């Protein structure tokens, strides 16, 4: 019997949805960028992006990545540079666009793509690079200046910001002002969870209007398909959940940060950060999706997971195996990946959900140190 599950998604309660459901019943509009969807997008532009650029909702971030890559890739390119230390959706989106992932190693501090290696790959691969796809690992507010330069030099950049909705640094939302595409996930297991959903942002409204056309079968204004489309829209029911979630999101962000801070306190109390354990070096105010740690170099993460499981505590190892070790993905080209391999042997993803208590955190931290 599980005492502490890994995640316990806590979506909006049904009573807050009732006014929205009543609106849907009277508008009789159920999808196709309806009034609730429009209101959600406007609130997001107002409350998170200061009206700089544009957004469009999508039915999940994987579709959002596919649309963003296909609407921005260089026509003669073949590769999408991306980390291997990411979720399988990142390379899969590139493959669905007819491209090949090219895996690049990560930085050992922030666990995002190593910028020096990205630069080297761009030099070596030249015009074969169709796009660059950094992942803001576990929601860290990565500095996008490096990628802005790449994008402005003519190599399109799409940011996988799946865990980053609600992330701020100095009150600036992550991605705001970025001229390429930034893709956020609203999956139930993400901090802004609606079930299935996502959002694409760009400071360049032209990208967003093309993506909006592409996610509606590629229809132009006279309902003729003139670009490679699919159906990527959300329903008005999803928009209702998203609108309700906006009202309470600040509390969710605070709750998640509180739990993260309890973890730091317990780690400090046990002096684990001086005994080989490590946390990701992050920037900004992050509504953590779960707690990511590296166990000491000599240990293996599966032993930590077993130790926790024997105490009925559920933990995971995101992202182990890293993408380049998955059966479908292991034939794609990559740089040497020593940091990715080292971190994925040590990574432990610990429970983090909004009703957790300090006592739960204490049990977890005590439970993960093999006696
Ligand atoms: C969750 C996640 C995705 C996919 O998001 P969906 O909305 O479930 O499609 C993509 N990339 C990363 C890094 C993720 O964590």
GROMACS .gro file of C-alpha atoms and ligand atoms in nm:
model
  386
    1UNK     CA    1   0.000   0.000   0.000
    2UNK     CA    2   0.143   0.339  -0.099
    3UNK     CA    3   0.176   0.584   0.188
    4UNK     CA    4   0.311   0.878  -0.012
    5UNK     CA    5   0.237   0.875  -0.387
    6UNK     CA    6   0.471   1.046  -0.631
    7UNK     CA    7   0.209   1.289  -0.764
    8UNK     CA    8  -0.146   1.364  -0.664
    9UNK     CA    9  -0.285   1.606  -0.922
   10UNK     CA   10  -0.525   1.855  -0.767
   11UNK     CA   11  -0.733   2.010  -1.042
   12UNK     CA   12  -1.005   2.268  -0.998
   13UNK     CA   13  -1.315   2.165  -0.796
   14UNK     CA   14  -1.633   2.118  -0.996
   15UNK     CA   15  -1.839   2.391  -0.826
   16UNK     CA   16  -1.611   2.666  -0.958
   17UNK     CA   17  -1.682   2.542  -1.311
   18UNK     CA   18  -2.059   2.572  -1.293
   19UNK     CA   19  -2.085   2.936  -1.411
   20UNK     CA   20  -1.865   2.851  -1.710
   21UNK     CA   21  -2.066   2.539  -1.794
   22UNK     CA   22  -2.382   2.750  -1.786
   23UNK     CA   23  -2.218   2.987  -2.034
   24UNK     CA   24  -2.129   2.699  -2.264
   25UNK     CA   25  -2.488   2.573  -2.251
   26UNK     CA   26  -2.623   2.909  -2.354
   27UNK     CA   27  -2.359   2.995  -2.618
   28UNK     CA   28  -2.380   2.646  -2.771
   29UNK     CA   29  -2.020   2.692  -2.876
   30UNK     CA   30  -1.812   2.392  -2.774
   31UNK     CA   31  -1.481   2.441  -2.955
   32UNK     CA   32  -1.315   2.629  -3.247
   33UNK     CA   33  -1.160   2.911  -3.042
   34UNK     CA   34  -1.490   2.988  -2.866
   35UNK     CA   35  -1.560   3.270  -2.620
   36UNK     CA   36  -1.411   3.097  -2.313
   37UNK     CA   37  -1.095   3.011  -2.505
   38UNK     CA   38  -1.068   3.373  -2.620
   39UNK     CA   39  -1.115   3.499  -2.265
   40UNK     CA   40  -0.848   3.260  -2.138
   41UNK     CA   41  -0.596   3.372  -2.402
   42UNK     CA   42  -0.668   3.737  -2.328
   43UNK     CA   43  -0.622   3.689  -1.955
   44UNK     CA   44  -0.294   3.507  -2.014
   45UNK     CA   45  -0.167   3.792  -2.233
   46UNK     CA   46  -0.279   4.042  -1.973
   47UNK     CA   47  -0.166   3.866  -1.654
   48UNK     CA   48   0.149   3.682  -1.772
   49UNK     CA   49   0.288   3.841  -2.091
   50UNK     CA   50   0.208   4.215  -2.052
   51UNK     CA   51   0.045   4.215  -2.399
   52UNK     CA   52   0.384   4.162  -2.561
   53UNK     CA   53   0.338   3.915  -2.850
   54UNK     CA   54   0.060   3.656  -2.879
   55UNK     CA   55  -0.054   3.311  -2.759
   56UNK     CA   56  -0.266   3.028  -2.888
   57UNK     CA   57  -0.399   2.734  -2.688
   58UNK     CA   58  -0.328   2.380  -2.808
   59UNK     CA   59  -0.469   2.045  -2.700
   60UNK     CA   60  -0.134   1.932  -2.556
   61UNK     CA   61   0.229   2.044  -2.559
   62UNK     CA   62   0.341   1.762  -2.790
   63UNK     CA   63   0.108   1.897  -3.061
   64UNK     CA   64   0.226   2.248  -2.967
   65UNK     CA   65   0.589   2.146  -3.026
   66UNK     CA   66   0.501   1.979  -3.359
   67UNK     CA   67   0.316   2.288  -3.478
   68UNK     CA   68   0.589   2.525  -3.362
   69UNK     CA   69   0.864   2.319  -3.528
   70UNK     CA   70   0.673   2.270  -3.852
   71UNK     CA   71   0.583   2.640  -3.878
   72UNK     CA   72   0.935   2.765  -3.806
   73UNK     CA   73   1.185   2.502  -3.936
   74UNK     CA   74   1.432   2.592  -4.207
   75UNK     CA   75   1.317   2.419  -4.526
   76UNK     CA   76   1.651   2.259  -4.612
   77UNK     CA   77   1.735   2.156  -4.258
   78UNK     CA   78   1.747   1.800  -4.133
   79UNK     CA   79   1.832   1.811  -3.762
   80UNK     CA   80   1.672   1.957  -3.453
   81UNK     CA   81   1.932   2.018  -3.181
   82UNK     CA   82   1.789   1.921  -2.841
   83UNK     CA   83   1.898   1.768  -2.510
   84UNK     CA   84   1.869   1.394  -2.457
   85UNK     CA   85   1.782   1.475  -2.095
   86UNK     CA   86   1.415   1.554  -2.169
   87UNK     CA   87   1.080   1.384  -2.204
   88UNK     CA   88   1.030   1.162  -2.512
   89UNK     CA   89   0.774   1.411  -2.649
   90UNK     CA   90   1.057   1.650  -2.747
   91UNK     CA   91   1.231   1.419  -2.999
   92UNK     CA   92   0.900   1.265  -3.106
   93UNK     CA   93   0.768   1.607  -3.209
   94UNK     CA   94   1.074   1.660  -3.431
   95UNK     CA   95   1.035   1.317  -3.590
   96UNK     CA   96   0.666   1.383  -3.667
   97UNK     CA   97   0.787   1.694  -3.853
   98UNK     CA   98   1.006   1.477  -4.077
   99UNK     CA   99   1.325   1.582  -3.896
  100UNK     CA  100   1.587   1.403  -3.689
  101UNK     CA  101   1.672   1.479  -3.329
  102UNK     CA  102   2.039   1.559  -3.272
  103UNK     CA  103   2.107   1.511  -2.901
  104UNK     CA  104   2.338   1.755  -2.722
  105UNK     CA  105   2.484   1.711  -2.373
  106UNK     CA  106   2.367   1.921  -2.077
  107UNK     CA  107   2.532   2.154  -1.829
  108UNK     CA  108   2.608   1.983  -1.497
  109UNK     CA  109   2.463   2.270  -1.288
  110UNK     CA  110   2.131   2.367  -1.446
  111UNK     CA  111   2.078   2.046  -1.647
  112UNK     CA  112   1.985   2.245  -1.961
  113UNK     CA  113   2.157   2.206  -2.298
  114UNK     CA  114   2.528   2.297  -2.289
  115UNK     CA  115   2.549   2.626  -2.480
  116UNK     CA  116   2.911   2.579  -2.584
  117UNK     CA  117   2.822   2.245  -2.741
  118UNK     CA  118   2.520   2.397  -2.916
  119UNK     CA  119   2.749   2.658  -3.068
  120UNK     CA  120   2.993   2.389  -3.184
  121UNK     CA  121   2.713   2.182  -3.337
  122UNK     CA  122   2.580   2.484  -3.525
  123UNK     CA  123   2.926   2.543  -3.669
  124UNK     CA  124   2.976   2.182  -3.775
  125UNK     CA  125   2.624   2.111  -3.902
  126UNK     CA  126   2.561   2.448  -4.069
  127UNK     CA  127   2.255   2.450  -4.294
  128UNK     CA  128   2.162   2.097  -4.189
  129UNK     CA  129   2.017   2.241  -3.867
  130UNK     CA  130   1.643   2.292  -3.916
  131UNK     CA  131   1.578   2.428  -3.566
  132UNK     CA  132   1.716   2.439  -3.212
  133UNK     CA  133   1.498   2.310  -2.928
  134UNK     CA  134   1.621   2.386  -2.576
  135UNK     CA  135   1.427   2.250  -2.279
  136UNK     CA  136   1.389   2.468  -1.967
  137UNK     CA  137   1.462   2.167  -1.747
  138UNK     CA  138   1.202   2.109  -1.473
  139UNK     CA  139   1.087   2.470  -1.508
  140UNK     CA  140   1.410   2.656  -1.438
  141UNK     CA  141   1.400   3.016  -1.563
  142UNK     CA  142   1.688   2.974  -1.810
  143UNK     CA  143   1.839   3.287  -1.961
  144UNK     CA  144   1.720   3.292  -2.322
  145UNK     CA  145   1.964   3.559  -2.449
  146UNK     CA  146   2.187   3.295  -2.609
  147UNK     CA  147   1.889   3.142  -2.793
  148UNK     CA  148   1.753   3.482  -2.890
  149UNK     CA  149   2.082   3.549  -3.072
  150UNK     CA  150   2.058   3.214  -3.252
  151UNK     CA  151   1.699   3.281  -3.350
  152UNK     CA  152   1.779   3.630  -3.473
  153UNK     CA  153   2.070   3.491  -3.677
  154UNK     CA  154   1.812   3.295  -3.880
  155UNK     CA  155   1.813   2.956  -3.706
  156UNK     CA  156   1.466   2.912  -3.557
  157UNK     CA  157   1.441   2.831  -3.187
  158UNK     CA  158   1.147   2.653  -3.023
  159UNK     CA  159   1.164   2.631  -2.643
  160UNK     CA  160   1.019   2.327  -2.468
  161UNK     CA  161   0.877   2.509  -2.165
  162UNK     CA  162   0.648   2.220  -2.068
  163UNK     CA  163   0.700   2.271  -1.693
  164UNK     CA  164   0.735   2.649  -1.707
  165UNK     CA  165   0.389   2.805  -1.703
  166UNK     CA  166   0.380   3.034  -1.397
  167UNK     CA  167   0.760   3.056  -1.370
  168UNK     CA  168   0.888   3.409  -1.311
  169UNK     CA  169   1.216   3.586  -1.246
  170UNK     CA  170   1.199   3.944  -1.118
  171UNK     CA  171   0.825   3.932  -1.193
  172UNK     CA  172   0.892   3.854  -1.560
  173UNK     CA  173   0.719   3.543  -1.687
  174UNK     CA  174   0.949   3.285  -1.845
  175UNK     CA  175   0.948   3.322  -2.224
  176UNK     CA  176   0.800   3.674  -2.232
  177UNK     CA  177   0.952   3.870  -2.521
  178UNK     CA  178   1.116   3.566  -2.683
  179UNK     CA  179   1.098   3.599  -3.063
  180UNK     CA  180   1.082   3.222  -3.133
  181UNK     CA  181   0.807   2.988  -3.006
  182UNK     CA  182   0.772   2.885  -2.641
  183UNK     CA  183   0.554   2.581  -2.567
  184UNK     CA  184   0.390   2.518  -2.225
  185UNK     CA  185   0.204   2.205  -2.113
  186UNK     CA  186  -0.118   2.203  -1.911
  187UNK     CA  187  -0.118   1.825  -1.859
  188UNK     CA  188  -0.272   1.717  -1.528
  189UNK     CA  189   0.073   1.633  -1.391
  190UNK     CA  190   0.209   1.980  -1.464
  191UNK     CA  191   0.166   2.264  -1.214
  192UNK     CA  192  -0.098   2.441  -1.425
  193UNK     CA  193  -0.293   2.122  -1.485
  194UNK     CA  194  -0.620   2.115  -1.678
  195UNK     CA  195  -0.619   1.747  -1.787
  196UNK     CA  196  -0.486   1.777  -2.142
  197UNK     CA  197  -0.388   2.113  -2.288
  198UNK     CA  198  -0.109   2.355  -2.363
  199UNK     CA  199  -0.013   2.696  -2.489
  200UNK     CA  200   0.222   2.837  -2.752
  201UNK     CA  201   0.362   3.188  -2.699
  202UNK     CA  202   0.578   3.405  -2.922
  203UNK     CA  203   0.674   3.772  -2.915
  204UNK     CA  204   0.624   3.745  -3.292
  205UNK     CA  205   0.245   3.734  -3.353
  206UNK     CA  206   0.301   3.604  -3.706
  207UNK     CA  207   0.420   3.267  -3.569
  208UNK     CA  208   0.112   3.246  -3.353
  209UNK     CA  209  -0.132   3.322  -3.634
  210UNK     CA  210   0.033   3.054  -3.851
  211UNK     CA  211   0.018   2.803  -3.567
  212UNK     CA  212  -0.344   2.892  -3.504
  213UNK     CA  213  -0.418   2.828  -3.871
  214UNK     CA  214  -0.221   2.502  -3.864
  215UNK     CA  215  -0.408   2.373  -3.558
  216UNK     CA  216  -0.738   2.432  -3.741
  217UNK     CA  217  -0.668   2.202  -4.040
  218UNK     CA  218  -0.450   2.466  -4.204
  219UNK     CA  219  -0.762   2.658  -4.306
  220UNK     CA  220  -0.710   3.006  -4.445
  221UNK     CA  221  -0.985   3.263  -4.393
  222UNK     CA  222  -1.189   3.118  -4.682
  223UNK     CA  223  -1.162   2.764  -4.538
  224UNK     CA  224  -0.909   2.641  -4.788
  225UNK     CA  225  -0.620   2.435  -4.655
  226UNK     CA  226  -0.300   2.610  -4.750
  227UNK     CA  227  -0.057   2.477  -4.492
  228UNK     CA  228   0.006   2.138  -4.331
  229UNK     CA  229  -0.259   2.138  -4.061
  230UNK     CA  230  -0.410   1.911  -3.804
  231UNK     CA  231  -0.664   1.950  -3.525
  232UNK     CA  232  -0.488   2.096  -3.222
  233UNK     CA  233  -0.769   2.298  -3.064
  234UNK     CA  234  -0.899   2.276  -2.709
  235UNK     CA  235  -1.268   2.246  -2.627
  236UNK     CA  236  -1.460   2.512  -2.437
  237UNK     CA  237  -1.475   2.269  -2.143
  238UNK     CA  238  -1.096   2.271  -2.124
  239UNK     CA  239  -1.098   2.651  -2.153
  240UNK     CA  240  -1.342   2.660  -1.858
  241UNK     CA  241  -1.102   2.454  -1.644
  242UNK     CA  242  -0.814   2.676  -1.755
  243UNK     CA  243  -1.003   2.997  -1.663
  244UNK     CA  244  -1.090   2.859  -1.318
  245UNK     CA  245  -0.731   2.750  -1.267
  246UNK     CA  246  -0.604   3.102  -1.335
  247UNK     CA  247  -0.806   3.226  -1.036
  248UNK     CA  248  -0.624   3.001  -0.789
  249UNK     CA  249  -0.288   2.958  -0.959
  250UNK     CA  250  -0.100   3.195  -0.728
  251UNK     CA  251  -0.195   2.976  -0.431
  252UNK     CA  252  -0.077   2.666  -0.615
  253UNK     CA  253   0.257   2.832  -0.691
  254UNK     CA  254   0.299   2.923  -0.324
  255UNK     CA  255   0.209   2.574  -0.203
  256UNK     CA  256   0.461   2.413  -0.438
  257UNK     CA  257   0.735   2.651  -0.335
  258UNK     CA  258   0.664   2.587   0.031
  259UNK     CA  259   0.711   2.213  -0.020
  260UNK     CA  260   1.032   2.271  -0.214
  261UNK     CA  261   1.160   2.484   0.074
  262UNK     CA  262   1.070   2.210   0.323
  263UNK     CA  263   1.283   1.975   0.115
  264UNK     CA  264   1.575   2.219   0.130
  265UNK     CA  265   1.533   2.248   0.509
  266UNK     CA  266   1.530   1.871   0.557
  267UNK     CA  267   1.831   1.825   0.328
  268UNK     CA  268   2.014   2.088   0.527
  269UNK     CA  269   1.908   1.933   0.857
  270UNK     CA  270   2.060   1.601   0.747
  271UNK     CA  271   2.358   1.780   0.587
  272UNK     CA  272   2.297   1.581   0.268
  273UNK     CA  273   2.415   1.854   0.031
  274UNK     CA  274   2.760   1.817   0.190
  275UNK     CA  275   2.743   1.440   0.155
  276UNK     CA  276   2.725   1.413  -0.223
  277UNK     CA  277   2.352   1.479  -0.278
  278UNK     CA  278   2.275   1.764  -0.517
  279UNK     CA  279   1.979   1.972  -0.631
  280UNK     CA  280   1.945   2.137  -0.970
  281UNK     CA  281   2.080   2.492  -0.981
  282UNK     CA  282   1.763   2.680  -1.070
  283UNK     CA  283   1.674   3.044  -1.128
  284UNK     CA  284   1.344   3.218  -1.057
  285UNK     CA  285   1.017   3.149  -0.879
  286UNK     CA  286   0.916   2.800  -0.989
  287UNK     CA  287   0.591   2.612  -0.917
  288UNK     CA  288   0.789   2.287  -0.892
  289UNK     CA  289   0.633   1.989  -1.069
  290UNK     CA  290   0.825   1.743  -0.846
  291UNK     CA  291   1.149   1.748  -0.647
  292UNK     CA  292   1.455   1.654  -0.855
  293UNK     CA  293   1.774   1.542  -0.681
  294UNK     CA  294   2.096   1.369  -0.770
  295UNK     CA  295   2.211   1.098  -0.532
  296UNK     CA  296   2.585   1.078  -0.451
  297UNK     CA  297   2.810   0.968  -0.734
  298UNK     CA  298   2.883   0.623  -0.589
  299UNK     CA  299   2.514   0.531  -0.549
  300UNK     CA  300   2.267   0.434  -0.820
  301UNK     CA  301   1.925   0.596  -0.835
  302UNK     CA  302   1.740   0.265  -0.868
  303UNK     CA  303   1.866   0.167  -0.522
  304UNK     CA  304   1.722   0.490  -0.378
  305UNK     CA  305   1.389   0.422  -0.550
  306UNK     CA  306   1.384   0.069  -0.403
  307UNK     CA  307   1.472   0.196  -0.059
  308UNK     CA  308   1.184   0.447  -0.076
  309UNK     CA  309   0.944   0.185  -0.218
  310UNK     CA  310   1.018  -0.047   0.075
  311UNK     CA  311   0.884   0.234   0.294
  312UNK     CA  312   0.577   0.277   0.072
  313UNK     CA  313   0.704   0.602  -0.078
  314UNK     CA  314   0.671   0.632  -0.454
  315UNK     CA  315   0.949   0.806  -0.649
  316UNK     CA  316   1.057   0.820  -1.014
  317UNK     CA  317   1.371   0.881  -1.220
  318UNK     CA  318   1.294   1.160  -1.472
  319UNK     CA  319   1.465   1.142  -1.723
  320UNK     CA  320   1.626   0.803  -1.693
  321UNK     CA  321   1.678   0.645  -1.933
  322UNK     CA  322   1.760   0.963  -2.125
  323UNK     CA  323   1.610   0.988  -2.475
  324UNK     CA  324   1.914   0.857  -2.664
  325UNK     CA  325   1.878   0.527  -2.479
  326UNK     CA  326   1.513   0.463  -2.579
  327UNK     CA  327   1.470   0.187  -2.840
  328UNK     CA  328   1.309   0.414  -3.101
  329UNK     CA  329   1.556   0.697  -3.045
  330UNK     CA  330   1.896   0.534  -2.999
  331UNK     CA  331   1.995   0.551  -3.365
  332UNK     CA  332   1.992   0.930  -3.387
  333UNK     CA  333   2.314   1.133  -3.388
  334UNK     CA  334   2.445   1.295  -3.072
  335UNK     CA  335   2.741   1.469  -2.916
  336UNK     CA  336   2.931   1.280  -2.646
  337UNK     CA  337   2.683   1.271  -2.356
  338UNK     CA  338   2.887   1.216  -2.037
  339UNK     CA  339   2.694   1.463  -1.820
  340UNK     CA  340   2.356   1.335  -1.939
  341UNK     CA  341   2.458   0.977  -1.860
  342UNK     CA  342   2.605   1.064  -1.524
  343UNK     CA  343   2.302   1.266  -1.412
  344UNK     CA  344   2.053   1.013  -1.540
  345UNK     CA  345   2.221   0.744  -1.329
  346UNK     CA  346   2.189   0.966  -1.024
  347UNK     CA  347   1.857   1.142  -1.078
  348UNK     CA  348   1.580   1.083  -0.826
  349UNK     CA  349   1.239   1.252  -0.870
  350UNK     CA  350   1.067   1.283  -0.532
  351UNK     CA  351   0.698   1.341  -0.449
  352UNK     CA  352   0.568   1.695  -0.464
  353UNK     CA  353   0.196   1.767  -0.457
  354UNK     CA  354   0.000   2.047  -0.306
  355UNK     CA  355  -0.141   1.887   0.012
  356UNK     CA  356   0.189   1.739   0.123
  357UNK     CA  357   0.302   1.821   0.477
  358UNK     CA  358   0.641   1.895   0.628
  359UNK     CA  359   0.612   1.556   0.801
  360UNK     CA  360   0.572   1.382   0.460
  361UNK     CA  361   0.885   1.560   0.339
  362UNK     CA  362   1.075   1.451   0.650
  363UNK     CA  363   0.975   1.087   0.596
  364UNK     CA  364   1.086   1.104   0.232
  365UNK     CA  365   1.425   1.260   0.305
  366UNK     CA  366   1.489   1.012   0.587
  367UNK     CA  367   1.371   0.728   0.364
  368UNK     CA  368   1.598   0.806   0.073
  369UNK     CA  369   1.924   0.774   0.264
  370UNK     CA  370   2.018   0.404   0.258
  371UNK     CA  371   2.098   0.293   0.612
  372LIG     C1  372   0.505   1.702  -2.020
  372LIG     C2  373   0.613   1.730  -2.119
  372LIG     C3  374   0.586   1.737  -2.257
  372LIG     C4  375   0.455   1.698  -2.317
  372LIG     O1  376   0.346   1.769  -2.272
  372LIG     P1  377   0.199   1.717  -2.309
  372LIG     O2  378   0.112   1.835  -2.282
  372LIG     O3  379   0.172   1.601  -2.217
  372LIG     O4  380   0.198   1.675  -2.452
  372LIG     C5  381   0.689   1.773  -2.342
  372LIG     N1  382   0.812   1.799  -2.297
  372LIG     C6  383   0.843   1.791  -2.166
  372LIG     C7  384   0.982   1.821  -2.121
  372LIG     C8  385   0.745   1.755  -2.073
  372LIG     O5  386   0.778   1.746  -1.943
   0.00000   0.00000   0.00000
